[in-house]
Amino acid sequence: MEQIKLFCPATIANLSCGFDVLGTCLDTVGDEMIVRKSTQIGVRITKIIGADLPLETEKNVAGVAALAMLHGMELDFGFDIEIYKKIKAGSGIGSSSASAAGAVFGINELIGKPFSRKELIYFAMQGEVLASGSAHADNVAPALCGGFTLVRGYDPLDVIRIDSPLELYATIIHPQIELKTSEMRAVLQPTISLKSAITQWGNVGGLIAGLYTSDYDLIGRSLRDEIVEPLRGPFIPQFDLVKQSALDNGALGSGISGSGPSIFALSKGREIAEKVADGMRKIYDTTGIKYEIHVSNINAEGVKII
């Protein structure tokens, strides 16, 4: 195989209670990427359509992730990468992770799949360092593995994949404003109260248990954030109204997607997810802020070959 075309999915990270450790993969939103072998050794970003991002390999998250993966390998050929961005940078639904995950997955396929999807997470994380200043896996893990992922630990990296309940759907509204991940991390506090920590631990455990047992009510009760949302919510226009509207329209829970500004809601069934989307639209139609809304089932596969 000389080239491969990929769907590189968007993701929702944190999922309210799971800051930097929980994420899920979307099925209807994502970038496309073409990775092809080249006689020229190394990695080159040859084309980016849909976003004003650097073509320089060392300044592009896909390039950095690819270089990390190829470090120490002695190949007599290289790779050219074309990126067709459909996930806007700074959207909060994993724009950088889609590029990083796609690059390492595509190259891995072209060199005979020496790494598993889970093993590719570490390399994709190096692209996230460039994007946000920290090597977090809550976006790249679900982008590569599909379903839900729990990052149990980073040293060593330990990722657990969890199947999604079959009727679970996500609704995401993306206001057309940019909140950079690095800036949103800067508003967080380095210490938290023991009371908040205990509540958060309980919610993480409850969410994991709800996913394993397809207990939708438990999932809803657990989608609560005591620590990060109170600090980031004020930066997102109409956040409280959108969240309340989602709940009023039947969502199991709602919160900030990644570092924002996107807001997500999880619902049981597409019908409720669409109703939640309609409620979100009504609120943002009054603001004058441009927005996009996505309704998606949970992507069980992750990065896909097209």
PDB file of C-alpha atoms in Angstrom, residues 11-294:
ATOM      1  CA  THR A  11     -13.776  13.861  20.270  1.00  0.00           C
ATOM      2  CA  ILE A  12     -15.273  15.098  23.519  1.00  0.00           C
ATOM      3  CA  ALA A  13     -12.746  15.241  26.347  1.00  0.00           C
ATOM      4  CA  ASN A  14     -13.210  15.473  30.120  1.00  0.00           C
ATOM      5  CA  LEU A  15     -16.926  14.562  30.009  1.00  0.00           C
ATOM      6  CA  SER A  16     -17.553  16.859  32.968  1.00  0.00           C
ATOM      7  CA  CYS A  17     -16.077  14.823  35.818  1.00  0.00           C
ATOM      8  CA  GLY A  18     -13.039  13.299  34.066  1.00  0.00           C
ATOM      9  CA  PHE A  19     -10.610  16.176  33.494  1.00  0.00           C
ATOM     10  CA  ASP A  20      -7.631  14.925  31.445  1.00  0.00           C
ATOM     11  CA  VAL A  21      -8.635  11.260  31.897  1.00  0.00           C
ATOM     12  CA  LEU A  22     -11.973  10.686  30.108  1.00  0.00           C
ATOM     13  CA  GLY A  23     -12.985  11.096  26.475  1.00  0.00           C
ATOM     14  CA  THR A  24     -15.287   9.762  23.787  1.00  0.00           C
ATOM     15  CA  CYS A  25     -15.179   9.559  20.006  1.00  0.00           C
ATOM     16  CA  LEU A  26     -17.714  11.052  17.568  1.00  0.00           C
ATOM     17  CA  ASP A  27     -18.883   9.479  14.333  1.00  0.00           C
ATOM     18  CA  THR A  28     -20.284  12.313  12.213  1.00  0.00           C
ATOM     19  CA  VAL A  29     -17.663  15.030  12.764  1.00  0.00           C
ATOM     20  CA  GLY A  30     -14.029  14.803  11.730  1.00  0.00           C
ATOM     21  CA  ASP A  31     -11.173  15.684   9.400  1.00  0.00           C
ATOM     22  CA  GLU A  32      -9.900  13.754   6.414  1.00  0.00           C
ATOM     23  CA  MET A  33      -6.256  12.985   5.802  1.00  0.00           C
ATOM     24  CA  ILE A  34      -4.189  11.375   3.061  1.00  0.00           C
ATOM     25  CA  VAL A  35      -0.857   9.820   4.000  1.00  0.00           C
ATOM     26  CA  ARG A  36       1.368   8.546   1.221  1.00  0.00           C
ATOM     27  CA  LYS A  37       4.821   7.049   0.984  1.00  0.00           C
ATOM     28  CA  SER A  38       7.561   9.188  -0.525  1.00  0.00           C
ATOM     29  CA  THR A  39      11.016   8.407  -1.844  1.00  0.00           C
ATOM     30  CA  GLN A  40      12.225  11.363   0.228  1.00  0.00           C
ATOM     31  CA  ILE A  41      13.076  10.357   3.781  1.00  0.00           C
ATOM     32  CA  GLY A  42      11.293  12.206   6.592  1.00  0.00           C
ATOM     33  CA  VAL A  43       7.818  13.683   7.038  1.00  0.00           C
ATOM     34  CA  ARG A  44       6.301  16.570   5.093  1.00  0.00           C
ATOM     35  CA  ILE A  45       2.946  18.313   5.439  1.00  0.00           C
ATOM     36  CA  THR A  46       2.255  19.019   1.775  1.00  0.00           C
ATOM     37  CA  LYS A  47      -1.289  20.441   1.907  1.00  0.00           C
ATOM     38  CA  ILE A  48      -3.746  21.817   4.453  1.00  0.00           C
ATOM     39  CA  ILE A  49      -7.256  22.717   3.288  1.00  0.00           C
ATOM     40  CA  GLY A  50      -9.799  24.355   5.582  1.00  0.00           C
ATOM     41  CA  ALA A  51      -7.509  25.973   8.132  1.00  0.00           C
ATOM     42  CA  ASP A  52      -4.570  28.358   8.308  1.00  0.00           C
ATOM     43  CA  LEU A  53      -2.055  26.054   9.966  1.00  0.00           C
ATOM     44  CA  PRO A  54       1.721  25.745   9.504  1.00  0.00           C
ATOM     45  CA  LEU A  55       3.074  23.395   6.874  1.00  0.00           C
ATOM     46  CA  GLU A  56       6.433  23.148   8.677  1.00  0.00           C
ATOM     47  CA  THR A  57       6.644  19.622  10.064  1.00  0.00           C
ATOM     48  CA  GLU A  58       8.011  20.656  13.466  1.00  0.00           C
ATOM     49  CA  LYS A  59       5.280  23.302  13.890  1.00  0.00           C
ATOM     50  CA  ASN A  60       2.330  21.080  12.963  1.00  0.00           C
ATOM     51  CA  VAL A  61       0.814  18.618  15.449  1.00  0.00           C
ATOM     52  CA  ALA A  62       0.512  15.897  12.802  1.00  0.00           C
ATOM     53  CA  GLY A  63       4.162  16.351  11.863  1.00  0.00           C
ATOM     54  CA  VAL A  64       5.371  16.322  15.467  1.00  0.00           C
ATOM     55  CA  ALA A  65       3.401  13.165  16.261  1.00  0.00           C
ATOM     56  CA  ALA A  66       4.698  11.457  13.130  1.00  0.00           C
ATOM     57  CA  LEU A  67       8.302  12.369  13.915  1.00  0.00           C
ATOM     58  CA  ALA A  68       7.921  11.034  17.455  1.00  0.00           C
ATOM     59  CA  MET A  69       6.666   7.730  16.077  1.00  0.00           C
ATOM     60  CA  LEU A  70       9.444   7.409  13.489  1.00  0.00           C
ATOM     61  CA  HIS A  71      12.234   8.348  15.902  1.00  0.00           C
ATOM     62  CA  GLY A  72      14.823   5.587  15.888  1.00  0.00           C
ATOM     63  CA  MET A  73      13.353   3.807  12.875  1.00  0.00           C
ATOM     64  CA  GLU A  74      15.638   3.274   9.901  1.00  0.00           C
ATOM     65  CA  LEU A  75      13.341   3.559   6.889  1.00  0.00           C
ATOM     66  CA  ASP A  76      14.556   4.151   3.356  1.00  0.00           C
ATOM     67  CA  PHE A  77      11.436   6.148   2.490  1.00  0.00           C
ATOM     68  CA  GLY A  78       9.358   8.938   4.001  1.00  0.00           C
ATOM     69  CA  PHE A  79       5.815  10.280   4.111  1.00  0.00           C
ATOM     70  CA  ASP A  80       3.761  13.134   2.698  1.00  0.00           C
ATOM     71  CA  ILE A  81       0.608  14.185   4.556  1.00  0.00           C
ATOM     72  CA  GLU A  82      -2.411  16.099   3.254  1.00  0.00           C
ATOM     73  CA  ILE A  83      -4.878  17.414   5.849  1.00  0.00           C
ATOM     74  CA  TYR A  84      -8.447  18.433   5.085  1.00  0.00           C
ATOM     75  CA  LYS A  85      -9.610  20.233   8.240  1.00  0.00           C
ATOM     76  CA  LYS A  86     -13.285  20.170   9.095  1.00  0.00           C
ATOM     77  CA  ILE A  87     -12.788  20.544  12.846  1.00  0.00           C
ATOM     78  CA  LYS A  88     -11.956  24.155  13.617  1.00  0.00           C
ATOM     79  CA  ALA A  89      -8.920  24.883  15.792  1.00  0.00           C
ATOM     80  CA  GLY A  90      -9.828  25.902  19.318  1.00  0.00           C
ATOM     81  CA  SER A  91     -13.289  24.363  19.022  1.00  0.00           C
ATOM     82  CA  GLY A  92     -13.007  22.083  22.035  1.00  0.00           C
ATOM     83  CA  ILE A  93     -13.750  18.911  20.077  1.00  0.00           C
ATOM     84  CA  GLY A  94     -10.222  17.722  19.444  1.00  0.00           C
ATOM     85  CA  SER A  95      -8.996  19.456  16.309  1.00  0.00           C
ATOM     86  CA  SER A  96      -5.316  18.935  17.123  1.00  0.00           C
ATOM     87  CA  SER A  97      -5.822  15.380  18.351  1.00  0.00           C
ATOM     88  CA  ALA A  98      -7.601  14.396  15.132  1.00  0.00           C
ATOM     89  CA  SER A  99      -4.534  15.474  13.147  1.00  0.00           C
ATOM     90  CA  ALA A 100      -2.059  13.806  15.508  1.00  0.00           C
ATOM     91  CA  ALA A 101      -4.036  10.569  15.696  1.00  0.00           C
ATOM     92  CA  GLY A 102      -4.558  10.424  11.942  1.00  0.00           C
ATOM     93  CA  ALA A 103      -0.885  10.937  11.176  1.00  0.00           C
ATOM     94  CA  VAL A 104       0.412   8.151  13.404  1.00  0.00           C
ATOM     95  CA  PHE A 105      -2.390   5.764  12.436  1.00  0.00           C
ATOM     96  CA  GLY A 106      -1.820   6.316   8.717  1.00  0.00           C
ATOM     97  CA  ILE A 107       1.945   5.893   8.861  1.00  0.00           C
ATOM     98  CA  ASN A 108       1.552   2.814  11.045  1.00  0.00           C
ATOM     99  CA  GLU A 109      -0.706   1.236   8.418  1.00  0.00           C
ATOM    100  CA  LEU A 110       1.766   1.987   5.630  1.00  0.00           C
ATOM    101  CA  ILE A 111       4.691   0.378   7.471  1.00  0.00           C
ATOM    102  CA  GLY A 112       2.900  -2.856   8.335  1.00  0.00           C
ATOM    103  CA  LYS A 113       1.201  -1.977  11.647  1.00  0.00           C
ATOM    104  CA  PRO A 114       4.085  -2.528  14.092  1.00  0.00           C
ATOM    105  CA  PHE A 115       2.138  -0.635  16.784  1.00  0.00           C
ATOM    106  CA  SER A 116      -1.303  -1.288  18.241  1.00  0.00           C
ATOM    107  CA  ARG A 117      -3.849   1.532  18.456  1.00  0.00           C
ATOM    108  CA  LYS A 118      -3.126   1.881  22.161  1.00  0.00           C
ATOM    109  CA  GLU A 119       0.618   2.051  21.534  1.00  0.00           C
ATOM    110  CA  LEU A 120       0.043   4.865  19.036  1.00  0.00           C
ATOM    111  CA  ILE A 121      -1.480   7.036  21.781  1.00  0.00           C
ATOM    112  CA  TYR A 122       1.925   7.935  23.228  1.00  0.00           C
ATOM    113  CA  PHE A 123       3.173   9.280  19.878  1.00  0.00           C
ATOM    114  CA  ALA A 124      -0.017  11.240  19.212  1.00  0.00           C
ATOM    115  CA  MET A 125       0.326  12.817  22.649  1.00  0.00           C
ATOM    116  CA  GLN A 126       3.549  14.475  21.541  1.00  0.00           C
ATOM    117  CA  GLY A 127       1.535  16.469  19.016  1.00  0.00           C
ATOM    118  CA  GLU A 128      -0.734  17.598  21.860  1.00  0.00           C
ATOM    119  CA  VAL A 129       2.317  19.006  23.651  1.00  0.00           C
ATOM    120  CA  LEU A 130       2.787  21.376  20.723  1.00  0.00           C
ATOM    121  CA  ALA A 131      -0.912  22.319  20.693  1.00  0.00           C
ATOM    122  CA  SER A 132      -1.537  22.865  24.390  1.00  0.00           C
ATOM    123  CA  GLY A 133       1.737  22.602  26.253  1.00  0.00           C
ATOM    124  CA  SER A 134       0.907  19.309  27.972  1.00  0.00           C
ATOM    125  CA  ALA A 135       0.978  15.647  26.958  1.00  0.00           C
ATOM    126  CA  HIS A 136      -2.634  14.733  27.720  1.00  0.00           C
ATOM    127  CA  ALA A 137      -4.383  11.754  26.131  1.00  0.00           C
ATOM    128  CA  ASP A 138      -8.069  12.422  26.788  1.00  0.00           C
ATOM    129  CA  ASN A 139      -8.637  13.368  23.122  1.00  0.00           C
ATOM    130  CA  VAL A 140      -6.084  11.265  21.239  1.00  0.00           C
ATOM    131  CA  ALA A 141      -6.997   8.065  23.106  1.00  0.00           C
ATOM    132  CA  PRO A 142     -10.663   7.986  22.001  1.00  0.00           C
ATOM    133  CA  ALA A 143      -9.682   9.270  18.537  1.00  0.00           C
ATOM    134  CA  LEU A 144      -7.462   6.226  18.085  1.00  0.00           C
ATOM    135  CA  CYS A 145      -9.383   3.580  20.040  1.00  0.00           C
ATOM    136  CA  GLY A 146     -13.015   4.642  19.608  1.00  0.00           C
ATOM    137  CA  GLY A 147     -15.760   4.341  22.211  1.00  0.00           C
ATOM    138  CA  PHE A 148     -14.978   5.843  25.604  1.00  0.00           C
ATOM    139  CA  THR A 149     -11.491   5.840  27.044  1.00  0.00           C
ATOM    140  CA  LEU A 150     -10.205   6.200  30.590  1.00  0.00           C
ATOM    141  CA  VAL A 151      -6.594   7.234  31.105  1.00  0.00           C
ATOM    142  CA  ARG A 152      -5.930   5.428  34.395  1.00  0.00           C
ATOM    143  CA  GLY A 153      -2.383   6.744  34.573  1.00  0.00           C
ATOM    144  CA  TYR A 154       0.287   8.574  32.618  1.00  0.00           C
ATOM    145  CA  ASP A 155       3.452   7.106  34.161  1.00  0.00           C
ATOM    146  CA  PRO A 156       3.340   4.560  32.681  1.00  0.00           C
ATOM    147  CA  LEU A 157       0.573   5.331  30.194  1.00  0.00           C
ATOM    148  CA  ASP A 158      -2.400   3.079  30.972  1.00  0.00           C
ATOM    149  CA  VAL A 159      -5.549   3.498  28.850  1.00  0.00           C
ATOM    150  CA  ILE A 160      -8.752   1.477  29.233  1.00  0.00           C
ATOM    151  CA  ARG A 161     -11.255   1.407  26.395  1.00  0.00           C
ATOM    152  CA  ILE A 162     -14.952   1.153  27.272  1.00  0.00           C
ATOM    153  CA  ASP A 163     -17.773   0.287  24.867  1.00  0.00           C
ATOM    154  CA  SER A 164     -20.553   2.848  24.621  1.00  0.00           C
ATOM    155  CA  PRO A 165     -24.138   1.993  25.531  1.00  0.00           C
ATOM    156  CA  LEU A 166     -25.907   1.454  22.212  1.00  0.00           C
ATOM    157  CA  GLU A 167     -28.491   4.241  22.558  1.00  0.00           C
ATOM    158  CA  LEU A 168     -26.087   6.949  23.689  1.00  0.00           C
ATOM    159  CA  TYR A 169     -25.899  10.034  21.452  1.00  0.00           C
ATOM    160  CA  ALA A 170     -23.965  13.269  21.724  1.00  0.00           C
ATOM    161  CA  THR A 171     -25.109  16.781  20.846  1.00  0.00           C
ATOM    162  CA  ILE A 172     -22.447  19.459  20.505  1.00  0.00           C
ATOM    163  CA  ILE A 173     -22.817  23.169  19.882  1.00  0.00           C
ATOM    164  CA  HIS A 174     -19.681  24.998  18.770  1.00  0.00           C
ATOM    165  CA  PRO A 175     -19.882  28.780  19.109  1.00  0.00           C
ATOM    166  CA  GLN A 176     -17.617  30.400  16.516  1.00  0.00           C
ATOM    167  CA  ILE A 177     -15.256  31.902  19.050  1.00  0.00           C
ATOM    168  CA  GLU A 178     -11.812  30.532  19.879  1.00  0.00           C
ATOM    169  CA  LEU A 179     -10.695  29.527  23.335  1.00  0.00           C
ATOM    170  CA  LYS A 180      -7.126  28.244  23.192  1.00  0.00           C
ATOM    171  CA  THR A 181      -6.482  25.138  25.258  1.00  0.00           C
ATOM    172  CA  SER A 182      -3.313  26.640  26.747  1.00  0.00           C
ATOM    173  CA  GLU A 183      -5.219  29.739  27.899  1.00  0.00           C
ATOM    174  CA  MET A 184      -8.066  27.710  29.366  1.00  0.00           C
ATOM    175  CA  ARG A 185      -5.610  25.558  31.291  1.00  0.00           C
ATOM    176  CA  ALA A 186      -4.120  28.740  32.715  1.00  0.00           C
ATOM    177  CA  VAL A 187      -7.385  29.659  34.497  1.00  0.00           C
ATOM    178  CA  LEU A 188      -7.382  26.438  36.520  1.00  0.00           C
ATOM    179  CA  GLN A 189      -6.372  26.351  40.166  1.00  0.00           C
ATOM    180  CA  PRO A 190      -3.399  24.169  41.212  1.00  0.00           C
ATOM    181  CA  THR A 191      -5.162  22.950  44.373  1.00  0.00           C
ATOM    182  CA  ILE A 192      -8.725  21.856  45.135  1.00  0.00           C
ATOM    183  CA  SER A 193     -10.671  21.209  48.314  1.00  0.00           C
ATOM    184  CA  LEU A 194     -10.958  17.680  49.685  1.00  0.00           C
ATOM    185  CA  LYS A 195     -14.748  17.965  49.549  1.00  0.00           C
ATOM    186  CA  SER A 196     -14.687  18.762  45.817  1.00  0.00           C
ATOM    187  CA  ALA A 197     -12.187  15.977  45.156  1.00  0.00           C
ATOM    188  CA  ILE A 198     -14.352  13.388  46.914  1.00  0.00           C
ATOM    189  CA  THR A 199     -17.415  14.467  44.934  1.00  0.00           C
ATOM    190  CA  GLN A 200     -15.452  14.310  41.688  1.00  0.00           C
ATOM    191  CA  TRP A 201     -14.061  10.838  42.424  1.00  0.00           C
ATOM    192  CA  GLY A 202     -17.566   9.602  43.068  1.00  0.00           C
ATOM    193  CA  ASN A 203     -18.801  11.014  39.770  1.00  0.00           C
ATOM    194  CA  VAL A 204     -15.940   9.465  37.788  1.00  0.00           C
ATOM    195  CA  GLY A 205     -16.633   6.070  39.345  1.00  0.00           C
ATOM    196  CA  GLY A 206     -20.348   6.475  38.726  1.00  0.00           C
ATOM    197  CA  LEU A 207     -19.850   7.393  35.071  1.00  0.00           C
ATOM    198  CA  ILE A 208     -17.580   4.406  34.440  1.00  0.00           C
ATOM    199  CA  ALA A 209     -20.057   2.082  36.163  1.00  0.00           C
ATOM    200  CA  GLY A 210     -22.926   3.583  34.160  1.00  0.00           C
ATOM    201  CA  LEU A 211     -21.107   3.036  30.865  1.00  0.00           C
ATOM    202  CA  TYR A 212     -20.287  -0.597  31.668  1.00  0.00           C
ATOM    203  CA  THR A 213     -23.836  -1.407  32.771  1.00  0.00           C
ATOM    204  CA  SER A 214     -25.694   0.831  30.261  1.00  0.00           C
ATOM    205  CA  ASP A 215     -27.342   2.560  33.212  1.00  0.00           C
ATOM    206  CA  TYR A 216     -28.400   5.808  31.560  1.00  0.00           C
ATOM    207  CA  ASP A 217     -29.742   7.353  34.765  1.00  0.00           C
ATOM    208  CA  LEU A 218     -26.414   6.714  36.518  1.00  0.00           C
ATOM    209  CA  ILE A 219     -24.555   8.235  33.569  1.00  0.00           C
ATOM    210  CA  GLY A 220     -26.702  11.352  33.897  1.00  0.00           C
ATOM    211  CA  ARG A 221     -26.197  11.659  37.662  1.00  0.00           C
ATOM    212  CA  SER A 222     -22.443  11.363  37.184  1.00  0.00           C
ATOM    213  CA  LEU A 223     -22.005  14.003  34.450  1.00  0.00           C
ATOM    214  CA  ARG A 224     -21.185  16.741  36.971  1.00  0.00           C
ATOM    215  CA  ASP A 225     -18.037  18.802  37.363  1.00  0.00           C
ATOM    216  CA  GLU A 226     -17.161  20.351  40.718  1.00  0.00           C
ATOM    217  CA  ILE A 227     -13.693  21.550  39.756  1.00  0.00           C
ATOM    218  CA  VAL A 228     -13.114  22.795  36.194  1.00  0.00           C
ATOM    219  CA  GLU A 229     -16.516  23.871  34.874  1.00  0.00           C
ATOM    220  CA  PRO A 230     -17.021  26.655  37.460  1.00  0.00           C
ATOM    221  CA  LEU A 231     -13.760  28.250  36.296  1.00  0.00           C
ATOM    222  CA  ARG A 232     -14.197  27.819  32.532  1.00  0.00           C
ATOM    223  CA  GLY A 233     -17.953  28.218  32.168  1.00  0.00           C
ATOM    224  CA  PRO A 234     -17.932  32.034  32.425  1.00  0.00           C
ATOM    225  CA  PHE A 235     -15.751  32.247  29.277  1.00  0.00           C
ATOM    226  CA  ILE A 236     -18.463  30.584  27.140  1.00  0.00           C
ATOM    227  CA  PRO A 237     -21.400  32.792  26.097  1.00  0.00           C
ATOM    228  CA  GLN A 238     -24.757  31.537  27.435  1.00  0.00           C
ATOM    229  CA  PHE A 239     -23.166  28.417  28.889  1.00  0.00           C
ATOM    230  CA  ASP A 240     -25.522  28.122  31.851  1.00  0.00           C
ATOM    231  CA  LEU A 241     -28.587  28.678  29.651  1.00  0.00           C
ATOM    232  CA  VAL A 242     -27.479  26.085  27.098  1.00  0.00           C
ATOM    233  CA  LYS A 243     -26.726  23.527  29.790  1.00  0.00           C
ATOM    234  CA  GLN A 244     -30.101  24.042  31.471  1.00  0.00           C
ATOM    235  CA  SER A 245     -31.888  23.891  28.122  1.00  0.00           C
ATOM    236  CA  ALA A 246     -30.215  20.560  27.355  1.00  0.00           C
ATOM    237  CA  LEU A 247     -31.399  19.126  30.652  1.00  0.00           C
ATOM    238  CA  ASP A 248     -34.888  20.555  30.197  1.00  0.00           C
ATOM    239  CA  ASN A 249     -35.088  18.857  26.789  1.00  0.00           C
ATOM    240  CA  GLY A 250     -34.239  15.445  28.194  1.00  0.00           C
ATOM    241  CA  ALA A 251     -30.432  15.215  28.058  1.00  0.00           C
ATOM    242  CA  LEU A 252     -28.782  12.935  30.584  1.00  0.00           C
ATOM    243  CA  GLY A 253     -26.172  15.580  31.283  1.00  0.00           C
ATOM    244  CA  SER A 254     -24.327  18.508  29.744  1.00  0.00           C
ATOM    245  CA  GLY A 255     -21.018  20.289  30.149  1.00  0.00           C
ATOM    246  CA  ILE A 256     -17.979  21.843  28.491  1.00  0.00           C
ATOM    247  CA  SER A 257     -16.380  19.837  25.697  1.00  0.00           C
ATOM    248  CA  GLY A 258     -12.641  19.813  26.284  1.00  0.00           C
ATOM    249  CA  SER A 259     -11.478  23.312  27.080  1.00  0.00           C
ATOM    250  CA  GLY A 260     -14.446  24.894  25.260  1.00  0.00           C
ATOM    251  CA  PRO A 261     -16.075  26.816  23.766  1.00  0.00           C
ATOM    252  CA  SER A 262     -18.082  23.810  22.563  1.00  0.00           C
ATOM    253  CA  ILE A 263     -20.790  22.528  24.888  1.00  0.00           C
ATOM    254  CA  PHE A 264     -21.815  18.877  24.809  1.00  0.00           C
ATOM    255  CA  ALA A 265     -24.831  16.936  25.982  1.00  0.00           C
ATOM    256  CA  LEU A 266     -25.318  13.172  26.157  1.00  0.00           C
ATOM    257  CA  SER A 267     -28.784  11.729  25.571  1.00  0.00           C
ATOM    258  CA  LYS A 268     -30.500   8.366  25.363  1.00  0.00           C
ATOM    259  CA  GLY A 269     -31.594   8.062  21.737  1.00  0.00           C
ATOM    260  CA  ARG A 270     -31.256  10.236  18.654  1.00  0.00           C
ATOM    261  CA  GLU A 271     -34.721  11.754  19.038  1.00  0.00           C
ATOM    262  CA  ILE A 272     -33.835  13.369  22.355  1.00  0.00           C
ATOM    263  CA  ALA A 273     -30.393  14.382  21.058  1.00  0.00           C
ATOM    264  CA  GLU A 274     -32.064  16.233  18.156  1.00  0.00           C
ATOM    265  CA  LYS A 275     -34.501  17.908  20.546  1.00  0.00           C
ATOM    266  CA  VAL A 276     -31.554  19.049  22.648  1.00  0.00           C
ATOM    267  CA  ALA A 277     -29.955  20.477  19.494  1.00  0.00           C
ATOM    268  CA  ASP A 278     -33.107  22.473  18.718  1.00  0.00           C
ATOM    269  CA  GLY A 279     -33.036  23.976  22.206  1.00  0.00           C
ATOM    270  CA  MET A 280     -29.388  24.961  21.815  1.00  0.00           C
ATOM    271  CA  ARG A 281     -30.162  26.625  18.484  1.00  0.00           C
ATOM    272  CA  LYS A 282     -32.933  28.745  19.973  1.00  0.00           C
ATOM    273  CA  ILE A 283     -30.589  30.139  22.600  1.00  0.00           C
ATOM    274  CA  TYR A 284     -27.715  30.936  20.240  1.00  0.00           C
ATOM    275  CA  ASP A 285     -30.000  32.400  17.593  1.00  0.00           C
ATOM    276  CA  THR A 286     -30.551  35.301  20.014  1.00  0.00           C
ATOM    277  CA  THR A 287     -26.840  36.017  20.533  1.00  0.00           C
ATOM    278  CA  GLY A 288     -25.648  37.019  17.068  1.00  0.00           C
ATOM    279  CA  ILE A 289     -22.771  34.555  17.471  1.00  0.00           C
ATOM    280  CA  LYS A 290     -22.282  32.114  14.603  1.00  0.00           C
ATOM    281  CA  TYR A 291     -22.330  28.487  15.622  1.00  0.00           C
ATOM    282  CA  GLU A 292     -22.351  24.898  14.433  1.00  0.00           C
ATOM    283  CA  ILE A 293     -24.356  22.032  15.926  1.00  0.00           C
ATOM    284  CA  HIS A 294     -23.557  18.347  15.576  1.00  0.00           C
TER     285      HIS A 294
END
